[in-house]
């Protein structure tokens, strides 16, 4: 039976990822209960109107819905006026409130409109009235929100809370700040799916809202959003030209529509402004218009930079006395001579060494780092790595742009960007179209661009394959580095070079080790190997790499088992669940940051250690993680909710997350059960992270040769508008 009660949640008994067990008490204190809440979690101590249903046999209740209890606000206007309005003290404020109460603000509003004398002059001086007028003008929206809750706001609160759309409600309040809008009525008149396609609100939330306010399941706006959603999902695999038949298959499956309905709806979409259909080599493809525009802009800007007046550098006199190879010198001189250039090569071939001398040269020519030029990378770990090697400041792209993620807008009004003449970007294979377009737009006066990366590594997560495709542009000068300089790692180099060439690599005991284990003991043996390596050389020098977190041999299971082996006795901090598996965080655990926190100078991929936490009775309130970079320790405090969403155990991480980093000892899972994700570039990228030992782990049931050759045969074809634009524009430029 459903029970309706007004009351508040006053204690969290236990919580996890998107669930919590609360103590609840009714407004009259007569009803107390233990309540389970899932998905949307209420706040403590706020009064709600709740609907509960009893869990038979558990003596607990399940929370069905909760809506903030809406009351007229009681404001101490004497206190507010005396503290906030210039020239009015406590005595005068009391006179105002005794005479008029909150109607004072309506009278002030009327006085502003017609400027006619009224009863205000009976107890206020002209100066005091002027101060009240100015305060009302400056703080009108604040005062109106204090006066009462509007009918629109009451309606919004009830609608969004009853339908478990609290997160969408918070976004809409921010989007329509200052406007008193009934969102239900507003979005019946305006395309609600723009919230997804233009404002990046999760598709599922927007679609749920749309259906609740009366959008038909097969209406054109919804159809367009589904097509847009499928294209966006495919863009995560790098292509920006998505085959028509693939989009049709996925959209028809999700919407349960016929081929004819799909075709007719696509024809109607041609008049809309979000999706493009084009014919390439007798096949039809979908693209997002916004992505196509970004690709066009990138190519146009590269051409503009290339045609800009060359900066006149004096090359460093220290070059001749350096240990640079001929390849490196050629890349150094060429990248200074050409406005747009690429230096491509794998780990250990001296890319950072060239950056060191480019940095020196720019300084010798009077340019200042982090003013006239910036050295950038896509990740915090890559920035730290390069910074240590060149002994100078290196930033992440997100840090320069002051954005948390690629969907956030960049404030390009800052003078800081106007002064930037030169960019040096390392690990460029990890940069996607969305990020690069924002960077080029921000740096509108850029005159010189030097890009470094490894064209054989994995492409970025998200749209585009920029490094590989920019090499195809005729005016972009590319320099390849092939000579390997780490004599103690030559066997590792030979291994990933063989992978690059689709050859069977050679193993060498003690340096490139092959472990073939039965799957029944595989996780156990990996844990033992990890423990052995950290005892010999420290945990900071050892990592497990795998393609995925999922499954019996995925990183969730591996991290749990390694934690149990090396950090079992540490104090428990927090529990959560991911992929159906319980995860327990403990003091001293190694963890990884999963998203950018630009304001805290901590970035996606940064690795730290849990060093402290606070509790209120049995509930964890804050967790502190220490991040160490360049000899500097930063301590970041998370709420429990932030920690669950932003942090993961990091004894093992994905190859994608570790790209751009290097470490002494790598344990790399190359399993047939991960074959759906294994390809040549992933194996090359994972293997090339190791500096001292590379430990390949595979199943005894499937020979490593078979797993490798299967991965070599996979063709991950990346189709982009950028490719087509290069071909089209090359004809004009030549």
XYZ file of C-alpha atoms in Angstrom:
734
model
C 0.000 0.000 0.000
C 1.256 3.489 -0.887
C 1.665 5.803 2.089
C 1.860 9.619 1.739
C 3.774 11.481 4.455
C 5.329 14.918 4.999
C 8.681 14.725 6.753
C 12.450 14.721 6.362
C 15.371 12.342 5.995
C 17.774 12.935 8.883
C 20.445 10.215 8.584
C 22.087 8.065 5.887
C 22.494 4.554 7.287
C 24.281 3.156 4.238
C 24.835 4.303 0.667
C 26.259 3.278 -2.687
C 26.355 4.420 -6.282
C 22.888 5.978 -6.886
C 21.248 4.436 -3.805
C 20.988 5.132 -0.077
C 19.277 3.798 3.047
C 17.843 6.616 5.204
C 16.239 7.260 8.552
C 13.035 9.223 7.949
C 10.767 11.041 10.412
C 7.379 12.633 9.753
C 6.653 16.297 10.407
C 4.631 15.450 13.555
C 7.312 12.966 14.780
C 4.688 10.174 14.978
C 6.005 8.129 12.032
C 9.610 6.920 11.788
C 10.977 4.538 9.159
C 14.025 3.163 7.409
C 13.641 4.123 3.735
C 15.497 2.859 0.648
C 16.024 5.411 -2.148
C 17.396 4.556 -5.577
C 18.458 6.641 -8.619
C 17.449 10.083 -7.294
C 18.620 10.717 -3.747
C 16.875 13.262 -1.461
C 18.811 15.741 0.677
C 19.078 15.471 4.448
C 16.996 17.741 6.698
C 14.850 19.160 3.879
C 11.109 18.713 4.282
C 9.471 16.614 1.545
C 6.072 15.267 0.614
C 6.956 11.589 0.073
C 5.241 8.479 -1.208
C 6.418 5.218 0.393
C 5.607 1.560 -0.018
C 6.497 -1.083 2.562
C 9.058 -3.781 1.734
C 7.403 -6.853 3.164
C 9.654 -8.921 5.385
C 12.360 -6.234 5.677
C 10.658 -3.713 7.980
C 11.782 -0.986 5.594
C 10.101 1.242 3.026
C 10.885 2.031 -0.588
C 10.792 5.667 -1.694
C 8.480 6.044 -4.697
C 8.573 9.836 -5.015
C 9.580 12.936 -3.098
C 8.649 16.576 -3.671
C 10.002 19.480 -1.612
C 7.331 20.745 0.744
C 6.403 24.169 -0.608
C 5.829 26.813 2.051
C 5.482 30.543 1.897
C 8.832 31.956 2.946
C 9.169 33.770 6.264
C 11.771 36.502 5.831
C 13.132 38.730 8.618
C 12.787 41.932 6.591
C 14.076 44.106 9.455
C 17.328 42.158 9.462
C 17.509 42.073 5.637
C 16.931 45.814 5.117
C 19.208 46.987 7.942
C 22.084 44.798 6.748
C 21.743 45.249 2.990
C 20.394 48.735 2.257
C 22.823 51.618 2.557
C 21.821 54.421 4.939
C 19.117 52.440 6.768
C 19.805 51.132 10.255
C 17.893 48.848 12.595
C 15.528 51.524 13.982
C 14.468 52.791 10.536
C 14.124 49.226 9.216
C 11.702 48.444 12.080
C 9.618 51.522 11.195
C 9.446 50.423 7.538
C 8.362 46.862 8.368
C 5.835 47.986 11.011
C 4.306 50.426 8.535
C 4.343 48.361 5.343
C 5.871 44.924 5.817
C 6.955 43.285 2.585
C 4.677 45.658 0.627
C 7.536 48.132 0.853
C 9.038 46.567 -2.267
C 5.840 46.950 -4.300
C 5.705 50.594 -3.263
C 9.339 51.080 -4.244
C 8.598 49.431 -7.603
C 5.626 51.761 -8.165
C 7.688 54.771 -7.109
C 10.387 53.866 -9.642
C 7.769 53.634 -12.398
C 5.924 56.915 -11.830
C 8.241 58.898 -9.509
C 5.186 60.354 -7.694
C 5.411 61.114 -3.970
C 3.662 58.546 -1.771
C 3.457 57.501 1.877
C 7.172 56.541 1.886
C 7.980 60.184 2.596
C 6.057 59.979 5.872
C 8.841 57.998 7.557
C 11.814 58.045 5.140
C 14.122 60.778 3.936
C 14.712 61.366 0.226
C 18.196 59.836 0.570
C 16.800 56.679 2.228
C 14.188 56.293 -0.504
C 16.929 56.631 -3.131
C 18.992 53.930 -1.376
C 15.957 51.602 -1.299
C 15.276 52.298 -4.990
C 18.873 51.540 -5.975
C 18.941 48.348 -3.913
C 15.694 47.174 -5.525
C 17.064 47.894 -9.024
C 20.322 46.028 -8.265
C 18.703 43.070 -6.477
C 15.248 42.813 -8.046
C 15.402 39.088 -8.938
C 16.784 38.232 -5.483
C 14.049 40.215 -3.706
C 11.295 38.697 -5.856
C 12.563 35.191 -5.097
C 12.521 36.012 -1.369
C 8.991 37.425 -1.476
C 7.287 34.204 -2.561
C 7.419 31.101 -4.682
C 5.663 31.773 -7.974
C 2.939 29.505 -9.305
C 5.286 28.571 -12.167
C 7.977 27.486 -9.720
C 5.503 25.464 -7.657
C 4.323 23.722 -10.823
C 7.903 23.028 -11.939
C 8.928 21.563 -8.578
C 5.971 19.189 -8.456
C 6.298 18.066 -12.065
C 10.041 17.371 -12.078
C 10.252 15.789 -8.633
C 7.238 13.543 -9.123
C 8.742 12.304 -12.384
C 12.279 11.795 -10.996
C 13.703 14.506 -13.244
C 15.439 16.531 -10.534
C 18.736 16.782 -12.456
C 16.964 18.144 -15.529
C 15.098 20.639 -13.336
C 18.376 21.969 -11.897
C 19.777 22.433 -15.410
C 16.648 24.240 -16.633
C 16.765 26.596 -13.648
C 20.319 27.536 -14.621
C 19.541 27.782 -18.343
C 16.494 30.024 -17.806
C 17.955 31.953 -14.874
C 16.007 35.134 -14.161
C 12.965 34.021 -16.198
C 9.801 32.897 -14.447
C 8.852 30.014 -16.773
C 6.591 27.004 -16.557
C 8.988 24.575 -18.242
C 6.276 22.097 -19.144
C 4.376 24.707 -21.161
C 7.508 26.343 -22.580
C 8.855 23.115 -24.065
C 5.524 22.195 -25.574
C 6.052 25.280 -27.755
C 9.847 24.958 -28.256
C 11.737 21.868 -29.458
C 12.582 20.037 -26.240
C 15.167 17.862 -28.010
C 17.411 20.902 -28.483
C 18.243 20.373 -24.811
C 20.051 17.225 -25.960
C 21.341 18.272 -29.377
C 22.532 21.762 -28.385
C 22.797 21.830 -24.588
C 24.241 18.303 -24.119
C 21.680 17.168 -21.533
C 21.675 13.333 -21.443
C 19.366 11.986 -24.135
C 17.447 9.671 -21.786
C 16.435 12.557 -19.492
C 15.302 14.773 -22.358
C 13.366 11.973 -24.041
C 11.581 11.088 -20.813
C 10.608 14.742 -20.333
C 9.422 15.020 -23.943
C 7.113 12.002 -23.711
C 5.700 13.206 -20.385
C 4.700 16.588 -21.849
C 2.973 15.061 -24.856
C 5.486 14.575 -27.662
C 4.430 11.631 -29.839
C 6.766 8.628 -30.008
C 7.101 8.945 -33.784
C 7.097 12.737 -34.111
C 9.783 14.280 -36.322
C 11.552 16.072 -33.452
C 11.982 12.774 -31.606
C 13.044 10.947 -34.771
C 15.691 13.600 -35.433
C 17.024 13.284 -31.881
C 17.305 9.493 -32.229
C 19.255 9.869 -35.481
C 21.466 12.495 -33.826
C 22.003 10.155 -30.872
C 23.071 7.226 -33.063
C 25.500 9.446 -35.003
C 26.927 10.757 -31.705
C 27.467 7.223 -30.419
C 29.287 6.272 -33.625
C 31.431 9.428 -33.438
C 32.944 8.031 -30.241
C 34.641 5.500 -32.554
C 36.225 8.395 -34.518
C 34.219 8.417 -37.753
C 32.217 11.541 -38.597
C 30.723 10.047 -41.771
C 28.331 7.373 -40.534
C 26.931 4.857 -43.070
C 23.255 5.407 -43.809
C 22.353 1.735 -43.406
C 24.037 1.562 -39.975
C 22.074 4.568 -38.723
C 18.849 3.185 -40.188
C 19.385 -0.196 -38.535
C 19.997 1.312 -35.085
C 17.230 3.922 -35.242
C 14.633 1.479 -36.537
C 15.575 -0.949 -33.781
C 15.156 1.707 -31.080
C 11.955 3.261 -32.457
C 10.386 0.101 -33.909
C 9.600 1.794 -37.240
C 9.480 0.606 -40.853
C 11.988 1.266 -43.634
C 9.493 3.535 -45.414
C 8.830 5.556 -42.274
C 12.586 5.996 -41.765
C 13.112 7.117 -45.370
C 10.181 9.544 -45.362
C 11.289 11.066 -42.050
C 14.853 11.500 -43.320
C 13.539 13.436 -46.309
C 11.691 15.778 -43.952
C 14.869 16.285 -41.911
C 16.549 18.004 -44.843
C 14.766 21.207 -43.806
C 16.165 20.979 -40.276
C 19.541 22.279 -39.173
C 21.172 19.457 -37.215
C 21.774 16.509 -39.556
C 23.253 16.182 -43.041
C 22.925 13.304 -45.519
C 25.512 13.164 -48.288
C 26.578 10.789 -51.031
C 30.213 9.640 -51.148
C 31.387 7.116 -53.758
C 27.829 5.927 -54.458
C 27.048 5.411 -50.764
C 24.999 7.606 -48.455
C 26.286 8.829 -45.097
C 24.944 10.800 -42.150
C 26.874 13.558 -40.393
C 26.118 16.030 -37.640
C 26.155 19.503 -39.123
C 27.944 20.889 -36.067
C 30.780 18.361 -36.489
C 31.126 19.062 -40.211
C 31.417 22.780 -39.437
C 34.163 22.063 -36.913
C 36.086 19.938 -39.418
C 35.809 22.692 -42.016
C 36.942 25.309 -39.504
C 40.000 23.272 -38.459
C 41.176 22.860 -42.051
C 40.540 26.533 -42.843
C 42.507 27.664 -39.776
C 45.414 25.338 -40.532
C 45.585 26.869 -44.003
C 45.470 30.393 -42.546
C 48.256 29.627 -40.067
C 50.344 28.091 -42.826
C 49.954 31.246 -44.932
C 50.716 33.634 -42.068
C 53.970 35.573 -42.074
C 56.749 33.327 -40.782
C 58.217 34.172 -37.404
C 61.911 34.901 -37.826
C 63.772 32.685 -35.345
C 67.454 32.523 -34.559
C 68.096 28.836 -33.916
C 69.766 27.892 -30.656
C 73.565 27.771 -30.680
C 73.344 24.814 -28.290
C 71.993 22.540 -31.030
C 75.392 21.804 -32.558
C 76.801 20.710 -29.213
C 73.791 18.566 -28.395
C 73.434 14.819 -28.836
C 70.626 15.245 -31.372
C 70.517 12.712 -34.192
C 70.273 13.864 -37.801
C 66.567 12.916 -37.734
C 65.984 15.062 -34.669
C 67.892 18.031 -36.092
C 65.917 17.799 -39.314
C 62.666 17.811 -37.316
C 63.877 20.680 -35.111
C 64.944 22.956 -37.981
C 61.964 21.982 -40.145
C 59.398 22.665 -37.423
C 60.875 26.144 -36.894
C 60.945 26.853 -40.633
C 57.335 25.790 -41.342
C 54.259 27.367 -39.799
C 52.458 24.032 -39.466
C 54.427 20.837 -38.912
C 54.122 17.361 -37.422
C 56.828 15.304 -35.723
C 55.775 11.650 -35.511
C 57.496 8.810 -33.716
C 57.032 6.163 -31.063
C 58.220 6.138 -27.437
C 61.960 6.515 -26.887
C 62.767 8.239 -30.195
C 63.408 11.658 -28.657
C 60.268 13.745 -29.228
C 60.534 15.318 -25.770
C 64.213 16.088 -26.434
C 63.155 18.143 -29.459
C 60.511 19.940 -27.366
C 63.261 20.838 -24.889
C 65.285 22.581 -27.622
C 62.234 24.179 -29.231
C 61.360 25.620 -25.822
C 64.926 26.891 -25.406
C 64.875 28.473 -28.874
C 61.592 30.286 -28.308
C 62.948 31.742 -25.068
C 66.212 32.797 -26.704
C 64.098 34.650 -29.279
C 62.354 36.665 -26.571
C 59.111 34.681 -26.321
C 57.734 33.824 -22.887
C 56.317 30.417 -21.959
C 52.649 30.590 -20.916
C 52.317 34.039 -22.468
C 53.552 34.139 -26.087
C 53.588 30.357 -26.451
C 52.288 27.269 -24.682
C 53.452 23.664 -24.541
C 50.328 21.502 -24.292
C 49.237 17.878 -23.921
C 45.776 16.270 -23.734
C 46.216 14.763 -20.220
C 47.642 15.674 -16.838
C 49.981 12.675 -16.736
C 51.363 13.510 -20.185
C 51.927 17.124 -19.084
C 53.810 15.980 -15.998
C 55.892 13.571 -18.071
C 56.961 16.226 -20.605
C 57.437 18.877 -17.909
C 59.907 16.661 -16.039
C 61.873 16.003 -19.228
C 62.166 19.625 -20.371
C 62.254 21.217 -16.898
C 59.600 23.802 -17.727
C 55.864 24.405 -17.529
C 53.556 22.220 -19.608
C 49.760 22.563 -19.523
C 46.815 20.412 -20.476
C 44.650 21.772 -23.284
C 41.631 21.783 -20.940
C 43.587 23.792 -18.378
C 44.488 26.474 -20.942
C 40.877 26.645 -22.143
C 39.547 26.554 -18.552
C 36.979 23.874 -19.373
C 35.982 20.696 -17.572
C 35.037 18.791 -20.716
C 34.708 19.271 -24.453
C 31.026 20.252 -24.219
C 31.783 23.313 -22.107
C 32.026 26.693 -23.807
C 35.350 28.553 -23.815
C 35.382 32.197 -22.771
C 37.389 33.527 -25.714
C 37.102 37.139 -24.564
C 40.203 36.744 -22.374
C 43.263 38.748 -23.504
C 45.360 35.731 -22.529
C 44.444 33.935 -25.764
C 45.078 36.945 -28.021
C 48.761 36.995 -27.068
C 49.454 33.374 -28.037
C 51.613 33.154 -31.168
C 52.967 29.597 -30.933
C 51.571 26.253 -29.757
C 53.551 23.052 -29.266
C 51.165 20.115 -28.722
C 52.475 16.683 -27.697
C 50.544 13.370 -27.698
C 48.333 14.807 -30.423
C 46.860 11.432 -31.404
C 44.691 11.817 -28.272
C 43.155 15.140 -29.399
C 39.715 14.953 -31.018
C 37.913 17.385 -33.328
C 35.813 18.980 -30.569
C 38.827 19.908 -28.439
C 41.092 21.027 -31.306
C 38.406 23.276 -32.784
C 37.945 25.004 -29.416
C 41.695 25.481 -29.083
C 42.073 27.022 -32.545
C 39.080 29.315 -32.003
C 40.471 30.524 -28.692
C 43.966 31.181 -30.100
C 42.767 33.468 -32.875
C 46.188 35.101 -33.436
C 48.135 31.845 -33.663
C 51.012 32.027 -36.167
C 52.964 28.824 -35.577
C 51.801 25.288 -34.752
C 54.098 22.352 -33.948
C 52.412 18.995 -33.375
C 54.073 15.880 -31.960
C 52.627 12.410 -31.599
C 52.712 8.776 -32.568
C 50.562 8.022 -35.586
C 50.576 4.306 -34.693
C 48.905 4.828 -31.311
C 45.194 4.700 -30.620
C 43.241 7.669 -31.980
C 41.371 9.961 -29.610
C 38.142 9.052 -27.877
C 35.560 11.007 -29.841
C 35.239 12.298 -33.394
C 38.175 12.424 -35.767
C 41.530 10.864 -36.536
C 43.348 14.177 -36.768
C 47.007 13.205 -36.489
C 46.845 10.533 -39.173
C 44.722 12.648 -41.513
C 46.610 15.929 -41.039
C 49.729 14.151 -42.285
C 47.897 13.829 -45.623
C 47.653 17.640 -46.036
C 50.231 18.801 -48.585
C 51.252 21.987 -46.767
C 51.715 20.235 -43.399
C 55.366 19.180 -43.236
C 55.832 15.862 -41.437
C 59.069 14.578 -39.906
C 59.419 10.957 -38.794
C 61.661 9.806 -35.950
C 62.718 6.150 -36.055
C 65.970 5.887 -34.060
C 65.423 4.411 -30.583
C 67.557 5.893 -27.788
C 66.754 3.700 -24.770
C 69.390 0.975 -24.939
C 68.012 -0.770 -21.833
C 64.567 -1.082 -23.479
C 65.531 -2.237 -26.981
C 63.704 -5.566 -26.577
C 60.490 -3.741 -25.655
C 60.999 -1.440 -28.652
C 61.483 -4.436 -30.954
C 58.283 -5.966 -29.546
C 55.994 -3.029 -30.303
C 57.752 -2.343 -33.617
C 56.876 -5.905 -34.651
C 53.271 -5.291 -33.635
C 53.273 -2.102 -35.723
C 54.410 -4.134 -38.740
C 51.825 -6.898 -38.044
C 54.622 -9.371 -37.323
C 54.886 -11.926 -34.538
C 56.983 -10.242 -31.825
C 59.783 -11.936 -29.902
C 59.738 -12.435 -26.160
C 62.833 -12.215 -23.962
C 62.728 -13.637 -20.454
C 63.206 -11.000 -17.791
C 62.383 -8.088 -20.115
C 59.502 -9.054 -22.405
C 57.822 -11.907 -20.566
C 54.975 -14.106 -21.769
C 52.694 -15.609 -19.123
C 50.225 -18.203 -20.403
C 47.863 -19.160 -17.612
C 44.667 -21.128 -17.292
C 41.759 -18.743 -16.884
C 40.810 -20.362 -13.577
C 43.993 -18.971 -11.971
C 44.605 -15.983 -14.240
C 43.407 -13.204 -11.894
C 45.114 -14.851 -8.928
C 48.429 -15.101 -10.804
C 48.256 -11.515 -12.073
C 47.790 -10.423 -8.460
C 50.863 -12.406 -7.392
C 52.931 -10.937 -10.243
C 51.824 -7.398 -9.352
C 52.749 -7.985 -5.706
C 56.185 -9.319 -6.704
C 56.938 -6.335 -8.970
C 55.952 -3.706 -6.388
C 58.065 -5.438 -3.742
C 61.048 -5.220 -6.098
C 60.526 -1.731 -7.548
C 57.608 0.047 -5.837
C 53.934 0.495 -6.627
C 54.603 3.861 -8.300
C 56.556 2.009 -11.007
C 54.026 -0.752 -11.762
C 50.666 -0.849 -13.569
C 48.212 -3.409 -14.950
C 46.736 -2.531 -18.358
C 43.637 -4.080 -19.928
C 41.142 -3.059 -22.623
C 38.037 -3.010 -20.403
C 36.615 -2.830 -16.891
C 33.949 -5.431 -17.670
C 33.865 -9.179 -17.145
C 35.658 -11.767 -15.040
C 39.066 -10.588 -16.319
C 38.232 -6.899 -16.479
C 39.745 -4.163 -14.382
C 37.018 -4.018 -11.725
C 37.731 -7.614 -10.744
C 41.510 -7.184 -11.085
C 41.564 -4.028 -8.961
C 39.450 -5.680 -6.259
C 41.748 -8.714 -6.096
C 44.974 -6.682 -6.103
C 43.588 -4.427 -3.367
C 42.715 -7.502 -1.317
C 46.284 -8.767 -1.708
C 48.249 -5.591 -0.942
C 45.908 -3.281 1.003
C 43.552 -5.642 2.792
C 43.994 -4.324 6.331
C 43.566 -0.616 5.599
C 40.531 1.207 6.940
C 37.431 1.142 4.756
C 36.449 4.545 3.370
C 33.497 4.044 1.030
C 31.533 1.353 -0.791
C 29.993 1.580 -4.226
C 28.934 -0.624 -7.146
C 29.965 -0.617 -10.795
C 29.067 -3.109 -13.516
C 27.226 -5.158 -10.874
C 30.359 -5.611 -8.731
C 30.969 -4.158 -5.272
C 33.958 -1.842 -4.924
C 35.378 -0.919 -1.527
C 37.716 2.061 -1.299
C 40.267 2.057 1.520
C 42.940 4.321 2.927
C 46.225 4.017 0.967
C 44.408 2.814 -2.173
C 45.815 4.012 -5.487
C 43.057 5.762 -7.438
C 42.580 7.565 -10.756
C 40.663 10.771 -11.509
C 38.097 10.140 -14.272
C 37.194 13.701 -15.249
C 38.792 17.130 -15.318
C 38.640 19.407 -12.274
C 40.284 22.425 -13.857
C 39.737 24.686 -10.846
C 41.666 22.208 -8.660
C 44.436 21.581 -11.207
C 43.560 17.866 -11.282
C 42.793 16.213 -14.613
C 41.327 13.124 -16.210
C 43.945 10.363 -15.868
C 45.794 11.777 -12.839
C 46.709 9.063 -10.338
C 46.669 9.628 -6.580
C 46.336 7.979 -3.177
C 43.523 8.077 -0.611
C 45.071 9.678 2.475
C 42.154 10.753 4.682
C 38.387 10.785 5.135
C 35.777 12.142 7.526
C 32.615 10.514 8.840
C 29.435 11.744 10.472
C 28.470 8.791 12.661
C 28.451 5.898 10.147
C 28.352 7.935 6.938
C 31.423 8.999 4.980
C 31.212 12.724 4.261
C 34.545 13.639 2.644
C 37.498 11.766 1.127
C 40.935 13.321 0.580
C 43.218 12.176 -2.246
C 46.865 13.180 -2.609
C 48.069 13.801 -6.161
C 51.830 14.146 -6.676
C 53.202 15.820 -9.800
C 56.657 17.276 -10.425
C 57.534 16.870 -6.762
C 54.486 18.883 -5.680
C 51.706 17.324 -3.612
C 48.114 18.497 -4.068
C 45.377 17.404 -1.695
C 41.870 17.305 -3.119
C 38.825 16.823 -0.902
C 35.740 15.143 -2.418
C 32.228 14.720 -1.142
C 31.116 11.086 -1.116
C 28.944 11.703 -4.180
C 31.769 13.398 -6.111
C 34.142 10.588 -5.236
C 31.795 7.868 -6.487
C 31.319 9.645 -9.807
C 34.871 10.854 -10.435
C 37.285 8.287 -8.968
C 38.177 4.646 -9.591
C 40.712 2.181 -8.191
C 43.921 2.329 -10.222
C 46.125 -0.681 -9.591
C 45.038 -1.420 -13.129
C 43.580 0.970 -15.728
C 42.596 0.890 -19.392
C 45.112 1.323 -22.194
C 43.183 4.423 -23.327
C 43.519 6.043 -19.888
C 47.268 5.333 -19.709
C 48.005 6.550 -23.224
C 50.537 9.379 -23.102
C 52.161 7.931 -19.973
C 55.067 5.559 -19.402
C 56.116 3.396 -16.477
C 58.863 0.905 -15.625
C 56.753 -2.258 -15.349
C 53.602 -3.071 -17.321
C 51.406 -6.144 -16.889
C 49.320 -6.190 -20.074
C 46.336 -8.505 -20.603
C 46.082 -9.740 -24.191
C 43.217 -12.229 -23.922
C 41.024 -13.841 -26.537
C 38.019 -12.993 -24.324
C 38.831 -9.312 -24.959
C 39.076 -9.852 -28.715
C 36.076 -7.574 -29.354
C 38.301 -4.662 -28.254
C 41.764 -5.838 -29.249
C 43.272 -4.349 -32.377
C 46.789 -3.604 -33.567
C 46.839 -0.014 -32.342
C 45.597 -0.961 -28.876
C 48.253 -3.677 -28.484
C 50.955 -1.330 -29.818
C 49.855 1.438 -27.427
C 49.696 -0.857 -24.388
C 53.049 -2.520 -25.056
C 54.833 0.774 -25.707
C 53.991 2.118 -22.219
C 56.682 -0.096 -20.606
C 60.243 1.125 -19.966
C 61.925 -1.776 -18.105
C 59.723 -4.873 -18.265
C 56.714 -5.762 -20.377
C 54.684 -8.677 -19.036
C 52.152 -10.043 -21.516
C 49.427 -12.157 -19.909
C 47.301 -14.459 -22.031
C 45.220 -17.612 -21.755
C 46.892 -20.995 -22.086
C 43.845 -22.149 -24.072
C 44.452 -19.793 -27.033
C 48.007 -19.325 -28.386
C 49.268 -15.734 -28.265
C 50.036 -15.965 -31.993
C 46.369 -16.562 -32.751
C 45.201 -13.668 -30.555
C 47.744 -11.289 -32.119
C 47.054 -12.242 -35.722
C 43.298 -11.961 -35.143
C 43.814 -8.433 -33.830
C 46.079 -7.549 -36.788
C 43.368 -8.524 -39.256
C 40.848 -6.113 -37.773
C 40.329 -3.064 -39.927
C 38.956 -0.118 -37.998
C 38.037 2.099 -40.930
C 37.663 5.722 -39.886
C 35.668 7.863 -42.319
C 35.576 11.614 -41.798
C 34.441 14.762 -43.546
C 37.913 16.079 -42.763
C 39.374 13.586 -45.271
C 36.932 14.678 -47.956
C 37.584 18.343 -47.258
C 41.336 17.807 -47.602
C 40.856 16.226 -51.036
C 38.463 18.972 -52.096
C 40.586 21.878 -50.856
C 43.880 20.459 -52.146
C 42.535 21.012 -55.676
C 41.886 24.683 -54.874
C 45.230 25.226 -53.139
C 47.217 23.570 -55.906
